[in-house]
């Protein structure tokens, strides 16, 4: 019995000595890794918009991660506003209209630098406007479901300092005019927006947004209820509004593309 205990103790000592002299597998792998052997490449290029507006900023990213690497950003025709702590994201500011080029390289922990990846950006002129500027009559064209362009005229009013409305006229909506005209339906008062379409203005960046799933209203004959989603942009220099508008006749899924779709371009009169 004593011999068995002695052998067990001896075996434990030997194993302990062996473990104390052996580097753990993870640390051993790290010690053996040759960072100089990495040949870096900026994978999938620079992610971000290729169309921007003068005086605005946009964020650009690298869509992958490599331990130990850093990314170096440079610009031509723009200004680097900030770079994230991990250097994978940069915010670029565009002070003037024209074109700009963004460049990024990756440098590995071993000090090897990749070939540069570049992204060309078109910077459109930006002419700031207030909500009051939009009030009035706008004319343009509307493509319904990707069909032919149809001429339309709409009336825009001001809701508040950042919101405007494409007003319904006698229950007939400003967008999808031919659809509701063909159906013989008109929005009645007292339900939702009564057929008006509210546009929230990005006064600093030229964007237009709509409340996703906004209750549009109820029509007669029917009655039928409708909701909408949409987005767009405005150009104060060209006095234009571009909109993508989706009408929904139920609340099941506001991301399914809509039951009727309008793409419209309007010009201020």
CSV table of C-alpha atoms in Angstrom, one decimal:
chain,number,residue,atom,x,y,z
A,1,UNK,CA,0.0,0.0,0.0
A,2,UNK,CA,2.8,2.4,0.9
A,3,UNK,CA,4.5,1.6,-2.4
A,4,UNK,CA,1.3,2.6,-4.3
A,5,UNK,CA,1.1,5.9,-2.5
A,6,UNK,CA,4.8,6.6,-3.1
A,7,UNK,CA,4.4,5.9,-6.9
A,8,UNK,CA,1.3,8.1,-7.1
A,9,UNK,CA,3.2,11.0,-5.4
A,10,UNK,CA,6.2,10.5,-7.7
A,11,UNK,CA,4.0,10.5,-10.8
A,12,UNK,CA,2.3,13.7,-9.6
A,13,UNK,CA,5.6,15.4,-9.1
A,14,UNK,CA,6.9,14.4,-12.6
A,15,UNK,CA,3.7,15.6,-14.2
A,16,UNK,CA,3.8,18.9,-12.3
A,17,UNK,CA,7.5,19.4,-13.3
A,18,UNK,CA,6.6,18.7,-17.0
A,19,UNK,CA,3.7,21.1,-17.0
A,20,UNK,CA,5.7,23.9,-15.3
A,21,UNK,CA,8.3,23.6,-18.1
A,22,UNK,CA,5.8,23.5,-21.0
A,23,UNK,CA,4.3,26.6,-22.6
A,24,UNK,CA,0.5,26.5,-22.7
A,25,UNK,CA,-0.8,25.8,-26.3
A,26,UNK,CA,-2.3,29.2,-26.9
A,27,UNK,CA,0.8,31.0,-25.8
A,28,UNK,CA,2.9,28.7,-27.8
A,29,UNK,CA,0.9,29.3,-30.9
A,30,UNK,CA,1.2,33.1,-30.3
A,31,UNK,CA,4.9,32.8,-29.8
A,32,UNK,CA,5.3,30.8,-33.0
A,33,UNK,CA,3.1,33.1,-35.2
A,34,UNK,CA,5.0,35.0,-37.7
A,35,UNK,CA,3.3,38.4,-38.1
A,36,UNK,CA,5.9,39.3,-40.8
A,37,UNK,CA,4.4,36.6,-43.0
A,38,UNK,CA,1.0,38.3,-43.3
A,39,UNK,CA,0.5,39.9,-46.7
A,40,UNK,CA,-2.3,42.4,-45.9
A,41,UNK,CA,-5.1,43.5,-48.3
A,42,UNK,CA,-8.0,45.8,-47.7
A,43,UNK,CA,-10.8,43.3,-48.1
A,44,UNK,CA,-14.0,44.5,-50.0
A,45,UNK,CA,-12.7,48.0,-50.2
A,46,UNK,CA,-14.1,51.0,-48.3
A,47,UNK,CA,-17.7,50.8,-47.3
A,48,UNK,CA,-19.7,54.1,-47.5
A,49,UNK,CA,-21.6,56.4,-49.7
A,50,UNK,CA,-20.2,57.5,-53.1
A,51,UNK,CA,-22.5,60.6,-53.3
A,52,UNK,CA,-22.3,63.3,-50.6
A,53,UNK,CA,-23.4,66.9,-50.2
A,54,UNK,CA,-21.3,69.9,-49.7
A,55,UNK,CA,-20.9,71.0,-45.9
A,56,UNK,CA,-22.1,67.5,-44.8
A,57,UNK,CA,-20.2,64.5,-43.2
A,58,UNK,CA,-20.3,60.8,-44.0
A,59,UNK,CA,-19.0,57.7,-42.2
A,60,UNK,CA,-16.8,55.1,-43.9
A,61,UNK,CA,-15.7,51.7,-42.6
A,62,UNK,CA,-13.5,48.7,-43.1
A,63,UNK,CA,-15.8,45.7,-43.1
A,64,UNK,CA,-13.4,43.1,-41.6
A,65,UNK,CA,-11.1,42.7,-38.6
A,66,UNK,CA,-7.5,41.5,-38.4
A,67,UNK,CA,-5.9,41.2,-34.9
A,68,UNK,CA,-2.9,43.6,-34.5
A,69,UNK,CA,-3.6,45.6,-37.6
A,70,UNK,CA,-4.3,49.3,-37.9
A,71,UNK,CA,-5.8,51.3,-40.8
A,72,UNK,CA,-4.5,54.6,-42.0
A,73,UNK,CA,-6.9,57.0,-43.7
A,74,UNK,CA,-6.2,59.9,-46.0
A,75,UNK,CA,-8.4,62.1,-48.3
A,76,UNK,CA,-8.1,64.4,-51.2
A,77,UNK,CA,-10.8,67.1,-51.7
A,78,UNK,CA,-12.2,66.5,-48.2
A,79,UNK,CA,-11.3,66.6,-44.5
A,80,UNK,CA,-10.9,63.8,-42.0
A,81,UNK,CA,-13.2,64.8,-39.1
A,82,UNK,CA,-12.5,61.8,-36.8
A,83,UNK,CA,-11.2,58.2,-36.8
A,84,UNK,CA,-12.4,55.5,-34.4
A,85,UNK,CA,-10.1,54.1,-31.7
A,86,UNK,CA,-9.7,50.9,-33.6
A,87,UNK,CA,-9.0,52.9,-36.8
A,88,UNK,CA,-11.6,50.9,-38.8
A,89,UNK,CA,-14.1,53.8,-39.1
A,90,UNK,CA,-13.5,57.3,-40.4
A,91,UNK,CA,-15.9,60.3,-40.6
A,92,UNK,CA,-15.2,62.5,-43.6
A,93,UNK,CA,-16.4,66.1,-44.0
A,94,UNK,CA,-16.9,67.7,-47.4
A,95,UNK,CA,-16.4,71.4,-47.3
A,96,UNK,CA,-16.7,72.1,-51.1
A,97,UNK,CA,-18.6,70.6,-54.0
A,98,UNK,CA,-16.8,68.6,-56.7
A,99,UNK,CA,-15.1,65.3,-56.3
A,100,UNK,CA,-13.1,63.7,-53.4
A,101,UNK,CA,-11.0,60.6,-53.0
A,102,UNK,CA,-10.7,58.5,-49.8
A,103,UNK,CA,-7.7,56.2,-49.4
A,104,UNK,CA,-7.0,53.6,-46.7
A,105,UNK,CA,-4.2,51.2,-46.1
A,106,UNK,CA,-3.8,48.4,-43.6
A,107,UNK,CA,-0.6,47.9,-41.6
A,108,UNK,CA,-0.1,44.6,-39.8
A,109,UNK,CA,1.4,44.0,-36.3
A,110,UNK,CA,4.5,42.9,-38.1
A,111,UNK,CA,4.8,46.3,-39.8
A,112,UNK,CA,3.7,45.2,-43.4
A,113,UNK,CA,1.5,47.8,-45.2
A,114,UNK,CA,-1.0,46.9,-47.8
A,115,UNK,CA,-1.6,48.4,-51.2
A,116,UNK,CA,-4.0,51.4,-50.9
A,117,UNK,CA,-7.7,51.0,-51.4
A,118,UNK,CA,-9.6,54.1,-52.7
A,119,UNK,CA,-13.1,55.3,-53.1
A,120,UNK,CA,-14.2,58.2,-55.4
A,121,UNK,CA,-17.0,60.4,-54.0
A,122,UNK,CA,-19.1,62.8,-55.9
A,123,UNK,CA,-19.8,65.9,-53.8
A,124,UNK,CA,-23.0,67.7,-54.8
A,125,UNK,CA,-23.5,71.4,-54.1
A,126,UNK,CA,-25.6,72.0,-51.0
A,127,UNK,CA,-27.9,75.0,-50.7
A,128,UNK,CA,-29.5,75.2,-47.2
A,129,UNK,CA,-33.2,75.9,-47.1
A,130,UNK,CA,-35.8,76.3,-44.4
A,131,UNK,CA,-39.2,74.6,-44.2
A,132,UNK,CA,-40.9,77.8,-45.4
A,133,UNK,CA,-39.1,77.6,-48.7
A,134,UNK,CA,-41.0,74.4,-49.7
A,135,UNK,CA,-44.5,76.0,-49.4
A,136,UNK,CA,-46.2,76.3,-52.7
A,137,UNK,CA,-46.8,74.4,-56.0
A,138,UNK,CA,-44.5,71.7,-57.3
A,139,UNK,CA,-44.7,69.9,-60.6
A,140,UNK,CA,-42.9,66.8,-61.9
A,141,UNK,CA,-43.2,63.2,-62.9
A,142,UNK,CA,-44.2,60.1,-61.1
A,143,UNK,CA,-43.4,56.5,-62.0
A,144,UNK,CA,-45.8,54.0,-60.4
A,145,UNK,CA,-44.4,50.5,-59.9
A,146,UNK,CA,-41.5,51.2,-62.4
A,147,UNK,CA,-43.9,52.1,-65.2
A,148,UNK,CA,-43.9,55.2,-67.4
A,149,UNK,CA,-43.5,58.7,-66.0
A,150,UNK,CA,-46.8,60.5,-65.4
A,151,UNK,CA,-47.0,64.3,-65.0
A,152,UNK,CA,-48.2,65.4,-61.5
A,153,UNK,CA,-48.8,68.7,-59.7
A,154,UNK,CA,-48.8,68.8,-55.9
A,155,UNK,CA,-49.3,71.4,-53.2
A,156,UNK,CA,-46.9,71.5,-50.3
A,157,UNK,CA,-47.6,73.2,-47.0
A,158,UNK,CA,-45.5,73.6,-43.8
A,159,UNK,CA,-46.3,71.5,-40.7
A,160,UNK,CA,-43.5,72.7,-38.4
A,161,UNK,CA,-39.9,73.9,-38.7
A,162,UNK,CA,-38.7,70.4,-39.9
A,163,UNK,CA,-41.8,68.9,-41.5
A,164,UNK,CA,-43.7,69.6,-44.6
A,165,UNK,CA,-46.8,68.1,-46.1
A,166,UNK,CA,-47.8,67.0,-49.6
A,167,UNK,CA,-51.5,67.9,-49.2
A,168,UNK,CA,-54.4,65.9,-50.5
A,169,UNK,CA,-56.8,67.9,-52.6
A,170,UNK,CA,-60.5,67.2,-52.1
A,171,UNK,CA,-59.5,63.7,-50.7
A,172,UNK,CA,-57.2,62.9,-53.6
A,173,UNK,CA,-53.6,62.3,-52.5
A,174,UNK,CA,-50.6,64.1,-54.0
A,175,UNK,CA,-48.8,60.8,-54.8
A,176,UNK,CA,-50.4,57.8,-56.5
A,177,UNK,CA,-52.9,60.1,-58.0
A,178,UNK,CA,-53.8,57.9,-60.9
A,179,UNK,CA,-54.1,54.8,-58.7
A,180,UNK,CA,-56.7,56.4,-56.4
A,181,UNK,CA,-58.4,58.1,-59.4
A,182,UNK,CA,-58.7,54.7,-61.1
A,183,UNK,CA,-60.1,53.1,-58.0
A,184,UNK,CA,-62.5,56.0,-57.5
A,185,UNK,CA,-61.5,56.4,-53.9
A,186,UNK,CA,-61.0,59.6,-51.9
A,187,UNK,CA,-59.6,60.0,-48.4
A,188,UNK,CA,-62.2,61.3,-45.8
A,189,UNK,CA,-61.4,63.7,-43.0
A,190,UNK,CA,-60.9,62.5,-39.4
A,191,UNK,CA,-58.7,59.5,-40.1
A,192,UNK,CA,-54.9,59.5,-39.9
A,193,UNK,CA,-53.4,62.2,-42.1
A,194,UNK,CA,-56.5,62.5,-44.3
A,195,UNK,CA,-54.5,61.6,-47.3
A,196,UNK,CA,-51.7,64.1,-46.7
A,197,UNK,CA,-48.1,62.9,-46.8
A,198,UNK,CA,-45.7,64.2,-44.2
A,199,UNK,CA,-42.0,64.6,-45.0
A,200,UNK,CA,-39.4,65.2,-42.4
A,201,UNK,CA,-36.5,67.3,-43.7
A,202,UNK,CA,-32.9,66.8,-43.0
A,203,UNK,CA,-32.1,70.5,-43.2
A,204,UNK,CA,-28.4,69.9,-42.8
A,205,UNK,CA,-27.9,67.0,-45.2
A,206,UNK,CA,-30.6,67.1,-47.9
A,207,UNK,CA,-32.4,64.0,-46.7
A,208,UNK,CA,-36.1,63.4,-46.5
A,209,UNK,CA,-37.6,60.7,-44.2
A,210,UNK,CA,-41.2,59.5,-43.4
A,211,UNK,CA,-42.5,57.8,-40.3
A,212,UNK,CA,-42.4,54.1,-41.2
A,213,UNK,CA,-45.9,52.8,-41.0
A,214,UNK,CA,-47.6,56.2,-40.8
A,215,UNK,CA,-51.4,55.8,-40.8
A,216,UNK,CA,-52.3,57.6,-44.0
A,217,UNK,CA,-56.1,57.5,-43.5
A,218,UNK,CA,-59.3,55.9,-44.7
A,219,UNK,CA,-61.0,56.2,-48.1
A,220,UNK,CA,-64.6,56.0,-49.4
A,221,UNK,CA,-66.1,54.1,-51.0
A,222,UNK,CA,-65.0,51.2,-48.8
A,223,UNK,CA,-64.1,52.1,-46.2
A,224,UNK,CA,-60.4,51.1,-46.8
A,225,UNK,CA,-57.4,52.0,-44.5
A,226,UNK,CA,-53.9,52.8,-45.8
A,227,UNK,CA,-50.4,53.3,-44.4
A,228,UNK,CA,-47.2,54.4,-45.9
A,229,UNK,CA,-43.4,54.3,-45.7
A,230,UNK,CA,-40.8,56.2,-47.8
A,231,UNK,CA,-37.7,58.4,-48.1
A,232,UNK,CA,-36.0,60.7,-50.4
A,233,UNK,CA,-33.8,63.8,-50.7
A,234,UNK,CA,-34.1,67.5,-51.6
A,235,UNK,CA,-31.7,69.7,-53.6
A,236,UNK,CA,-32.0,73.4,-52.7
A,237,UNK,CA,-29.7,74.4,-55.5
A,238,UNK,CA,-31.7,72.7,-58.2
A,239,UNK,CA,-35.1,73.3,-56.3
A,240,UNK,CA,-36.0,69.6,-56.6
A,241,UNK,CA,-37.4,66.9,-54.4
A,242,UNK,CA,-36.9,63.2,-55.2
A,243,UNK,CA,-39.1,60.6,-53.3
A,244,UNK,CA,-39.6,56.9,-53.0
A,245,UNK,CA,-43.1,56.2,-51.6
A,246,UNK,CA,-44.7,52.9,-50.7
A,247,UNK,CA,-48.4,52.5,-49.9
A,248,UNK,CA,-49.6,49.6,-47.7
A,249,UNK,CA,-53.1,48.4,-47.3
A,250,UNK,CA,-52.4,46.4,-44.2
A,251,UNK,CA,-50.0,46.5,-41.2
A,252,UNK,CA,-48.6,43.0,-41.6
A,253,UNK,CA,-45.1,44.0,-42.9
A,254,UNK,CA,-43.9,47.5,-43.6
A,255,UNK,CA,-40.7,46.1,-45.1
A,256,UNK,CA,-42.2,44.1,-47.9
A,257,UNK,CA,-42.0,46.7,-50.6
A,258,UNK,CA,-45.5,48.0,-50.4
A,259,UNK,CA,-48.7,47.3,-52.4
A,260,UNK,CA,-48.3,50.3,-54.7
A,261,UNK,CA,-45.0,52.2,-55.2
A,262,UNK,CA,-44.3,55.7,-56.4
A,263,UNK,CA,-41.0,57.2,-57.5
A,264,UNK,CA,-41.4,60.9,-58.0
A,265,UNK,CA,-39.3,63.9,-58.9
A,266,UNK,CA,-40.8,67.3,-58.2
A,267,UNK,CA,-39.6,70.8,-59.2
A,268,UNK,CA,-40.6,74.0,-57.3
A,269,UNK,CA,-42.6,76.5,-59.3
